[in-house]
Short mmCIF file of C-alpha atoms in Angstrom, two decimals:
data_model
loop_
_atom_site.label_atom_id
_atom_site.label_comp_id
_atom_site.label_asym_id
_atom_site.label_seq_id
_atom_site.Cartn_x
_atom_site.Cartn_y
_atom_site.Cartn_z
CA MET P 17 -30.47 -146.56 -14.87
CA ARG P 18 -32.22 -143.21 -14.65
CA ASP P 19 -35.09 -144.77 -12.58
CA ALA P 20 -32.84 -146.69 -10.12
CA LEU P 21 -33.23 -145.96 -6.41
CA ILE P 22 -30.71 -146.12 -3.61
CA ASP P 23 -31.99 -147.40 -0.26
CA LEU P 24 -30.99 -144.94 2.49
CA GLY P 25 -32.80 -146.81 5.24
CA GLU P 26 -35.26 -145.20 7.62
CA MET P 27 -34.82 -141.58 8.61
CA PRO P 28 -35.12 -140.89 12.36
CA SER P 29 -38.06 -138.87 13.60
CA ASP P 30 -37.79 -135.45 15.19
CA GLU P 31 -39.36 -136.59 18.38
CA PRO P 32 -38.03 -134.98 21.54
CA GLY P 33 -35.86 -137.13 23.78
CA LYS P 34 -34.50 -139.14 20.89
CA PRO P 35 -30.69 -138.96 20.50
CA GLU P 36 -29.55 -137.00 17.41
CA ILE P 37 -27.24 -138.80 15.05
CA ALA P 38 -24.06 -136.74 14.51
CA LEU P 39 -23.17 -136.40 10.86
CA PRO P 40 -19.54 -135.91 9.83
CA GLY P 41 -18.54 -132.25 9.27
CA PRO P 42 -16.99 -130.90 6.10
CA PRO P 43 -13.25 -131.52 5.67
CA LEU P 44 -10.82 -128.80 6.86
CA PRO P 45 -9.43 -126.59 4.04
CA TYR P 46 -5.86 -127.89 4.45
CA ARG P 47 -4.69 -126.67 1.05
CA TRP P 48 -5.96 -123.16 1.73
CA ILE P 49 -4.22 -123.07 5.13
CA LEU P 50 -0.95 -124.37 3.68
CA GLY P 51 -1.12 -121.78 0.92
CA LEU P 52 -1.59 -118.99 3.44
CA LEU P 53 1.33 -120.23 5.54
CA THR P 54 3.51 -120.36 2.44
CA VAL P 55 2.70 -116.73 1.60
CA VAL P 56 3.54 -115.66 5.17
CA LEU P 57 6.84 -117.54 5.21
CA VAL P 58 7.89 -116.13 1.85
CA ALA P 59 7.14 -112.61 3.09
CA LEU P 60 9.16 -113.20 6.24
CA LEU P 61 12.10 -114.51 4.24
CA GLY P 62 12.13 -111.36 2.10
CA GLY P 63 10.99 -112.59 -1.30
CA GLY P 64 10.29 -115.56 -3.44
CA GLY P 65 13.90 -116.81 -3.57
CA PRO P 66 16.25 -118.30 -1.02
CA PRO P 67 17.59 -116.07 1.77
CA PRO P 68 20.59 -113.88 0.79
CA GLN P 69 23.97 -115.47 1.14
CA PRO P 70 26.34 -113.99 3.74
CA ARG P 71 29.08 -111.68 2.45
CA PRO P 72 32.23 -113.70 1.66
CA GLY P 73 35.12 -113.51 4.10
CA PRO P 74 38.34 -111.61 3.41
CA VAL P 75 41.46 -112.72 1.60
CA VAL P 76 44.31 -112.79 4.11
CA LEU P 77 47.94 -112.08 3.19
CA PRO P 78 50.29 -113.28 5.97
CA ILE P 79 52.81 -110.44 5.86
CA ALA P 80 55.33 -109.63 8.60
CA LEU P 81 54.97 -106.85 11.16
CA GLY P 82 57.75 -104.80 9.54
CA ASP P 83 56.29 -105.06 6.04
CA ARG P 84 54.63 -101.96 4.62
CA ILE P 85 51.71 -101.71 2.22
CA GLN P 86 50.69 -99.02 -0.25
CA THR P 87 47.70 -98.83 -2.57
CA GLU P 88 47.35 -96.97 -5.86
CA GLY P 89 44.17 -97.37 -7.89
CA ASP P 90 43.64 -101.10 -8.40
CA ARG P 91 47.15 -102.04 -7.24
CA LEU P 92 48.33 -103.22 -3.84
CA TYR P 93 52.07 -103.05 -3.11
CA VAL P 94 53.55 -105.07 -0.24
CA VAL P 95 57.07 -103.89 0.60
CA GLY P 96 58.92 -106.75 2.27
CA GLN P 97 61.09 -106.01 5.28
CA ALA P 98 64.61 -105.03 4.26
CA GLU P 99 67.66 -107.12 5.08
CA PRO P 100 70.01 -106.28 6.61
CA VAL P 101 68.42 -103.67 8.88
CA GLY P 102 70.57 -100.64 9.64
CA PRO P 103 72.23 -97.65 7.94
CA VAL P 104 73.46 -99.71 4.98
CA ARG P 105 72.23 -100.74 1.55
CA ARG P 106 69.04 -102.74 1.84
CA THR P 107 67.34 -105.19 -0.47
CA TYR P 108 63.55 -105.07 -0.65
CA LEU P 109 61.08 -107.55 -2.13
CA ILE P 110 58.00 -105.76 -3.46
CA ARG P 111 54.98 -107.91 -4.33
CA VAL P 112 52.21 -106.43 -6.49
CA TYR P 113 48.56 -107.58 -6.44
CA HIS P 114 45.52 -106.61 -8.50
CA LEU P 115 42.48 -105.47 -6.51
CA PRO P 116 39.82 -106.38 -5.57
CA GLU P 117 40.59 -110.00 -6.54
CA VAL P 118 44.03 -109.94 -4.80
CA THR P 119 45.58 -111.58 -7.87
CA PRO P 120 49.42 -111.69 -7.83
CA LEU P 121 50.87 -109.64 -10.71
CA ALA P 122 54.64 -109.34 -10.29
CA ASP P 123 57.56 -109.31 -7.85
CA TYR P 124 60.33 -106.70 -7.78
CA ARG P 125 63.65 -106.94 -5.96
CA VAL P 126 65.54 -103.66 -5.49
CA THR P 127 68.53 -102.49 -3.45
CA VAL P 128 68.66 -98.92 -2.14
CA SER P 129 70.51 -96.98 0.56
CA GLY P 130 67.59 -96.24 2.83
CA ASP P 131 63.83 -96.57 3.27
CA ILE P 132 61.28 -96.72 0.45
CA TYR P 133 58.63 -94.07 1.12
CA THR P 134 56.48 -94.02 -2.03
CA ILE P 135 55.64 -96.18 -5.06
CA ALA P 136 54.03 -95.45 -8.43
CA GLY P 137 53.30 -98.12 -11.02
CA LEU P 138 53.04 -97.67 -14.79
CA ASP P 139 50.86 -99.71 -17.13
CA ASP P 140 53.83 -101.55 -18.68
CA ASP P 141 54.97 -102.97 -15.30
CA VAL P 142 57.60 -100.27 -14.70
CA LEU P 143 57.72 -99.47 -10.98
CA LEU P 144 58.86 -96.04 -9.75
CA LEU P 145 60.30 -96.05 -6.23
CA GLY P 146 61.08 -93.05 -4.05
CA TYR P 147 63.45 -93.66 -1.14
CA ASN P 148 65.32 -91.68 1.48
CA ASP P 149 68.89 -92.30 2.64
CA VAL P 150 68.77 -92.89 6.40
CA GLN P 151 72.23 -91.37 6.96
CA THR P 152 72.26 -88.31 4.70
CA ALA P 153 68.48 -87.77 4.25
CA VAL P 154 69.13 -87.30 0.54
CA PRO P 155 66.13 -88.43 -1.52
CA GLY P 156 66.51 -90.98 -4.29
CA LEU P 157 64.40 -92.22 -7.16
CA LEU P 158 64.61 -95.23 -9.49
CA ALA P 159 62.62 -97.15 -12.10
CA ALA P 160 62.56 -100.97 -11.90
CA ARG P 161 61.34 -103.90 -13.96
CA PRO P 162 59.87 -107.13 -12.50
CA GLY P 163 62.43 -109.53 -11.07
CA GLY P 164 65.78 -108.05 -10.16
CA GLY P 165 68.84 -106.58 -11.80
CA GLU P 166 69.91 -102.99 -12.33
CA PRO P 167 67.20 -100.32 -12.45
CA LEU P 168 66.24 -98.70 -15.74
CA TRP P 169 67.49 -95.39 -14.35
CA ARG P 170 68.28 -93.74 -11.02
CA ARG P 171 68.27 -90.09 -9.90
CA THR P 172 68.68 -87.95 -6.77
CA ALA P 173 65.25 -86.35 -6.51
CA ASN P 174 61.92 -86.30 -4.66
CA MET P 175 59.05 -88.03 -6.50
CA TYR P 176 55.77 -86.06 -6.46
CA GLY P 177 53.39 -87.43 -9.07
CA VAL P 178 52.75 -89.05 -12.44
CA SER P 179 50.60 -87.37 -15.09
CA PRO P 180 47.22 -89.01 -15.90
CA GLU P 181 48.62 -90.11 -19.28
CA GLN P 182 51.65 -91.65 -17.53
CA ASP P 183 53.99 -89.81 -19.89
CA LEU P 184 55.48 -87.40 -17.33
CA LEU P 185 56.91 -87.80 -13.84
CA LEU P 186 57.14 -84.69 -11.64
CA VAL P 187 60.17 -84.50 -9.34
CA GLN P 188 61.71 -81.86 -7.09
CA GLU P 189 65.44 -81.25 -6.67
CA GLU P 190 67.65 -78.67 -4.94
CA THR P 191 70.20 -76.36 -6.54
CA ALA P 192 72.51 -76.61 -3.49
CA PRO P 193 71.34 -79.39 -1.12
CA GLY P 194 71.98 -78.60 2.55
CA ARG P 195 72.81 -74.92 2.00
CA ALA P 196 70.75 -71.93 3.11
CA ASP P 197 70.76 -70.42 -0.38
CA SER P 198 69.45 -73.61 -2.01
CA ARG P 199 66.46 -73.20 -4.31
CA SER P 200 63.94 -75.73 -5.58
CA VAL P 201 63.94 -77.03 -9.14
CA TRP P 202 60.87 -78.79 -10.54
CA ARG P 203 61.47 -81.19 -13.44
CA ALA P 204 59.20 -83.25 -15.64
CA LEU P 205 60.90 -86.54 -16.54
CA ASP P 206 60.14 -89.33 -18.96
CA PRO P 207 59.15 -91.97 -16.37
CA ARG P 208 60.60 -94.84 -18.43
CA THR P 209 63.98 -93.33 -19.32
CA GLY P 210 64.55 -90.64 -16.67
CA SER P 211 65.31 -88.02 -19.34
CA VAL P 212 64.29 -84.41 -18.59
CA ARG P 213 61.39 -82.97 -20.63
CA TRP P 214 61.33 -79.50 -19.01
CA SER P 215 62.42 -77.69 -15.82
CA ILE P 216 61.18 -74.78 -13.72
CA GLU P 217 63.65 -73.27 -11.26
CA GLN P 218 62.66 -71.15 -8.28
CA PRO P 219 63.79 -67.58 -9.10
CA PRO P 220 66.27 -65.95 -6.69
CA GLY P 221 64.19 -64.17 -4.06
CA GLY P 222 61.04 -65.58 -5.67
CA HIS P 223 58.55 -68.40 -5.37
CA VAL P 224 57.09 -71.38 -7.23
CA THR P 225 53.60 -72.71 -6.57
CA MET P 226 51.23 -75.02 -8.42
CA SER P 227 47.50 -75.60 -8.84
CA THR P 228 46.05 -78.05 -6.33
CA GLY P 229 42.67 -79.42 -5.33
CA SER P 230 43.79 -79.90 -1.72
CA TYR P 231 47.17 -79.96 0.00
CA TRP P 232 48.50 -82.28 -2.69
CA THR P 233 46.53 -84.08 -5.40
CA GLY P 234 49.00 -85.58 -7.82
CA TYR P 235 50.18 -83.99 -11.03
CA PRO P 236 49.25 -80.26 -11.32
CA LYS P 237 47.73 -78.66 -14.40
CA ARG P 238 49.63 -75.37 -13.96
CA PHE P 239 52.75 -73.95 -12.33
CA TYR P 240 53.36 -70.34 -11.31
CA THR P 241 56.70 -68.61 -10.84
CA VAL P 242 56.96 -65.32 -8.93
CA ARG P 243 60.21 -63.46 -9.63
CA GLY P 244 61.91 -61.19 -7.15
CA ASP P 245 60.82 -58.12 -9.16
CA GLY P 246 57.14 -59.16 -8.97
CA LEU P 247 56.69 -60.69 -12.44
CA VAL P 248 54.36 -63.73 -12.35
CA GLU P 249 54.33 -66.40 -15.06
CA ALA P 250 51.73 -69.13 -15.49
CA ARG P 251 53.13 -72.31 -17.09
CA ASP P 252 51.43 -75.34 -18.57
CA GLY P 253 51.98 -78.40 -16.39
CA HIS P 254 52.38 -80.72 -19.37
CA THR P 255 54.73 -78.69 -21.56
CA GLY P 256 56.30 -76.25 -19.09
CA ALA P 257 55.62 -73.39 -21.52
CA ALA P 258 54.60 -69.94 -20.27
CA THR P 259 50.92 -69.22 -21.03
CA ALA P 260 50.25 -65.89 -19.25
CA THR P 261 52.06 -63.17 -17.27
CA VAL P 262 51.17 -60.40 -14.83
CA ARG P 263 53.20 -58.00 -12.70
CA LEU P 264 52.36 -57.69 -9.01
CA PRO P 265 51.83 -54.18 -7.59
CA ARG P 266 55.09 -54.55 -5.62
CA PRO P 267 57.84 -57.16 -5.22
CA PRO P 268 57.28 -60.05 -2.82
CA GLY P 269 58.71 -59.58 0.65
CA ALA P 270 59.63 -61.95 3.47
CA ASP P 271 55.97 -62.39 4.47
CA PHE P 272 54.74 -63.02 0.91
CA VAL P 273 52.81 -66.22 0.12
CA ALA P 274 51.41 -67.57 -3.16
CA TRP P 275 49.00 -70.45 -3.65
CA SER P 276 46.47 -71.64 -6.21
CA THR P 277 43.18 -73.50 -5.92
CA GLY P 278 39.50 -73.16 -6.84
CA GLY P 279 40.25 -71.32 -10.11
CA LEU P 280 42.40 -68.62 -8.47
CA LEU P 281 46.03 -67.70 -7.94
CA MET P 282 46.40 -65.88 -4.60
CA ALA P 283 49.17 -63.42 -3.78
CA GLY P 284 49.28 -62.53 -0.09
CA TYR P 285 51.34 -59.69 1.40
CA GLY P 286 51.34 -60.72 5.06
CA THR P 287 48.76 -58.81 7.11
CA ASP P 288 48.52 -56.09 4.46
CA GLU P 289 46.37 -57.43 1.60
CA THR P 290 45.57 -60.40 -0.62
CA ILE P 291 45.12 -60.19 -4.39
CA ALA P 292 43.34 -62.89 -6.44
CA TYR P 293 44.04 -63.57 -10.12
CA ASP P 294 42.34 -65.88 -12.61
CA GLU P 295 44.33 -69.12 -12.63
CA VAL P 296 44.48 -69.26 -16.47
CA THR P 297 44.65 -65.66 -17.73
CA LEU P 298 46.14 -64.05 -14.56
CA THR P 299 43.50 -61.31 -14.83
CA GLU P 300 42.89 -59.66 -11.45
CA ARG P 301 39.61 -60.80 -9.86
CA TRP P 302 39.53 -58.98 -6.52
CA ARG P 303 41.54 -57.54 -3.62
CA ARG P 304 40.85 -57.58 0.07
CA ALA P 305 42.62 -56.27 3.14
CA GLY P 306 44.50 -58.64 5.40
CA PRO P 307 45.56 -62.27 4.98
CA VAL P 308 43.31 -65.00 3.62
CA LEU P 309 45.24 -68.17 4.37
CA PRO P 310 45.81 -69.10 8.05
CA GLU P 311 49.46 -69.19 9.03
CA GLY P 312 50.73 -72.72 8.46
CA GLY P 313 47.44 -73.74 6.83
CA TYR P 314 46.53 -74.70 3.29
CA PRO P 315 43.67 -74.19 0.81
CA GLN P 316 41.26 -76.85 -0.39
CA ASP P 317 38.90 -76.77 -3.37
CA CYS P 318 35.41 -77.23 -1.85
CA GLU P 319 33.58 -76.41 -5.07
CA PRO P 320 31.87 -73.99 -5.41
CA MET P 321 33.75 -72.50 -2.43
CA ILE P 322 37.36 -72.51 -1.30
CA CYS P 323 38.04 -74.05 2.11
CA LEU P 324 40.86 -72.69 4.24
CA VAL P 325 42.25 -75.34 6.57
CA GLY P 326 44.10 -74.13 9.63
CA MET P 327 46.84 -76.05 11.40
CA ALA P 328 49.00 -75.79 14.52
CA PHE P 329 47.70 -72.90 16.68
CA GLN P 330 44.99 -71.84 14.22
CA GLU P 331 43.05 -75.06 13.77
CA GLY P 332 39.66 -74.91 12.18
CA LEU P 333 37.95 -74.57 8.84
CA ALA P 334 36.74 -71.49 6.98
CA ALA P 335 35.12 -70.85 3.60
CA LEU P 336 35.99 -68.19 1.03
CA ASP P 337 33.78 -67.06 -1.87
CA PRO P 338 36.12 -67.32 -4.91
CA ALA P 339 34.09 -64.72 -6.82
CA THR P 340 34.43 -61.92 -4.24
CA GLY P 341 37.02 -62.99 -1.65
CA ARG P 342 34.41 -62.61 1.08
CA GLY P 343 34.62 -64.93 4.07
CA LEU P 344 31.45 -66.99 4.42
CA TRP P 345 31.72 -69.00 7.63
CA HIS P 346 34.21 -70.41 10.13
CA THR P 347 34.20 -73.36 12.52
CA ASP P 348 36.68 -74.46 15.17
CA GLU P 349 34.89 -77.74 15.91
CA TYR P 350 36.74 -79.87 13.35
CA ASP P 351 40.40 -80.43 12.50
CA SER P 352 40.13 -82.44 9.27
CA SER P 353 38.23 -81.99 6.01
CA GLU P 354 37.72 -83.81 2.73
CA ALA P 355 35.75 -82.63 -0.32
CA ILE P 356 33.56 -85.34 -1.93
CA ASP P 357 30.92 -84.72 -4.64
CA GLY P 358 29.90 -81.22 -3.62
CA HIS P 359 29.95 -82.04 0.09
CA VAL P 360 32.69 -81.68 2.68
CA LEU P 361 33.30 -84.41 5.23
CA VAL P 362 34.67 -82.81 8.38
CA ALA P 363 36.04 -84.69 11.36
CA ARG P 364 37.60 -84.30 14.77
CA ILE P 365 40.39 -86.87 14.65
CA SER P 366 42.44 -85.54 17.55
CA GLN P 367 40.14 -86.98 20.20
CA ALA P 368 39.70 -90.54 21.49
CA GLU P 369 36.28 -91.01 19.83
CA PRO P 370 36.24 -89.77 16.20
CA LEU P 371 33.55 -87.27 15.26
CA LEU P 372 32.30 -87.14 11.66
CA ALA P 373 29.84 -84.75 10.00
CA VAL P 374 28.73 -83.73 6.50
CA LEU P 375 29.19 -80.00 5.84
CA GLU P 376 27.37 -77.95 3.20
CA PRO P 377 30.11 -75.71 1.75
CA ARG P 378 27.78 -72.81 0.82
CA THR P 379 26.35 -72.32 4.30
CA GLY P 380 28.66 -74.14 6.70
CA ARG P 381 25.75 -76.12 8.15
CA THR P 382 26.70 -79.58 9.35
CA THR P 383 24.82 -82.86 9.61
CA PRO P 384 26.44 -85.03 12.30
CA VAL P 385 26.89 -88.71 11.48
CA ALA P 386 25.70 -90.82 14.41
CA GLY P 387 28.38 -93.14 15.74
CA SER P 388 32.16 -92.91 15.83
CA TRP P 389 32.70 -93.33 12.09
CA THR P 390 35.86 -92.51 10.12
CA SER P 391 35.87 -91.50 6.46
CA GLY P 392 37.43 -93.87 3.94
CA GLY P 393 37.12 -91.55 0.93
CA PRO P 394 34.71 -91.41 -2.05
CA GLY P 395 32.19 -94.25 -1.99
CA PRO P 396 30.91 -96.72 -4.58
CA GLU P 397 28.30 -94.30 -6.00
CA PRO P 398 28.05 -90.52 -6.52
CA GLY P 399 27.06 -88.76 -3.32
CA THR P 400 28.44 -91.48 -1.04
CA ALA P 401 31.57 -92.14 1.02
CA TRP P 402 33.10 -95.27 2.49
CA VAL P 403 33.21 -95.24 6.30
CA TYR P 404 34.43 -97.58 9.02
CA ARG P 405 34.25 -97.76 12.79
CA HIS P 406 37.15 -99.37 14.63
CA GLN P 407 36.92 -100.07 18.36
CA ALA P 408 40.30 -100.02 20.08
CA VAL P 409 38.78 -102.00 22.96
CA GLY P 410 37.77 -105.37 21.56
CA TYR P 411 39.36 -104.78 18.13
CA ALA P 412 35.99 -104.97 16.35
CA LEU P 413 35.42 -103.30 12.99
CA ARG P 414 32.26 -102.21 11.18
CA TYR P 415 32.26 -100.80 7.67
CA GLY P 416 29.62 -99.33 5.39
CA VAL P 417 28.51 -96.59 3.01
CA LEU P 418 27.60 -93.05 4.09
CA ASP P 419 24.87 -91.17 2.21
CA LEU P 420 26.27 -87.64 2.00
CA THR P 421 22.82 -86.09 1.53
CA GLU P 422 21.05 -87.82 4.40
CA GLY P 423 24.04 -88.31 6.71
CA THR P 424 23.07 -91.94 7.34
CA VAL P 425 25.25 -95.06 7.20
CA ARG P 426 24.32 -98.37 5.60
CA VAL P 427 26.38 -101.03 7.38
CA LEU P 428 27.83 -103.66 5.04
CA GLY P 429 29.70 -105.93 7.41
CA ARG P 430 31.85 -106.39 10.47
CA ALA P 431 35.07 -108.11 11.45
CA GLU P 432 36.93 -109.09 14.60
CA ARG P 433 40.57 -108.94 15.70
CA ILE P 434 41.38 -105.88 13.58
CA ALA P 435 44.42 -103.85 14.66
CA GLY P 436 43.66 -100.84 12.42
CA ASP P 437 45.35 -99.12 9.44
CA CYS P 438 42.18 -99.54 7.35
CA GLN P 439 41.84 -98.09 3.85
CA PHE P 440 39.37 -98.36 0.98
CA THR P 441 40.47 -98.63 -2.64
CA ALA P 442 39.26 -100.18 -5.91
CA GLN P 443 36.14 -101.79 -4.38
CA ALA P 444 38.19 -103.32 -1.57
CA LEU P 445 38.74 -102.71 2.15
CA ILE P 446 42.21 -103.44 3.53
CA CYS P 447 42.97 -103.66 7.28
CA ARG P 448 45.77 -104.92 9.51
CA GLN P 449 44.87 -107.83 11.79
CA LEU P 450 46.24 -108.49 15.27
CA ASP P 451 48.72 -111.08 13.95
CA SER P 452 50.16 -108.37 11.57
CA SER P 453 48.62 -109.98 8.47
CA ILE P 454 46.34 -107.90 6.23
CA ALA P 455 42.73 -108.80 5.46
CA ILE P 456 41.18 -107.68 2.15
CA TRP P 457 37.39 -107.60 1.71
CA ARG P 458 35.84 -107.32 -1.74
CA LEU P 459 33.06 -104.73 -1.52
#
């Protein structure tokens, strides 16, 4: 077979004028073209897998317009509208859900003489309820179990906070309610029995203050009593025991103020002078002439600085060096502040379009956040904050995560027909819808 020949016929000559026979061209590289198109399409789709799935829609709870909600950690409390309505005893149905799954946990039915204003839940399903009598304005407090029936205990007191270990409940009472000479009494109760563990009473002609991170941040680590003769005692917030004492240079007068934050206890004598003491040892740190705290304002721990938040006729924000008492900077542009991870989110909430900026507490320099965003508190990662933008016209909502270093927002989603009252908690966003129901997004 090696010597076999194949007859190809006669080959045409190259003579001019003779028509040239067209031979078929090589086949097109279809596989190569298809491969290239596949690579391009994959790149356009953002990777080798299927396109990302859209974020799931919210869980909707069809609550009534008069129902109230409160969140605490990973708990959502829905306080059902009381019946009957009026200055009489009212029965409330409180439904508890676990967030962010919105899983029903328990129902509570309680009867009180007034409006429920605050709720705190314990790990063993005990629910602490603070309420206010609508006729007498006397505060009340009770502990309830799921279902109904009589409460575990009941007391006339204001509820302020539960310790991180959930073994103490801080309440405030009055020695003579309604009288001008009434003084405050702070008590630590067993939250499950209502029994008193310890008490601190405001001295006659004196003061009581407590350590805070901002205006109020739950259960304090320390209390301070200032007696009328100028003796100051620091007390442990868990045991109530005195841990340090110091005597002021002169007794407190009518213009005296005392407050504690950022590692200091401040004693202010009106427009005369302010003295700072170490919050633990009560050793004097520094003195400076004049007042530190704006009248009607409050301090805020903006670590490593102390922020002074003005209110009423002295709105604005200032910074104090806790080591020296020296004022660092002041701004009148904002009327709200919130310390998050070494940054301060400042806002102008008193105008139609919210204004949000990230402030560096050491220098007072601000980085404006583009768009009318509102802070929703600490975000999902260190150095971030939740934010949302609600449009009153059109009822549209956008929500996302703010990078506190860059001042930029990463939008996560949007929603329509949102009435407002939005809050972030436990990896969830909760908002009221136009039909009064609440929508809960898992973030």
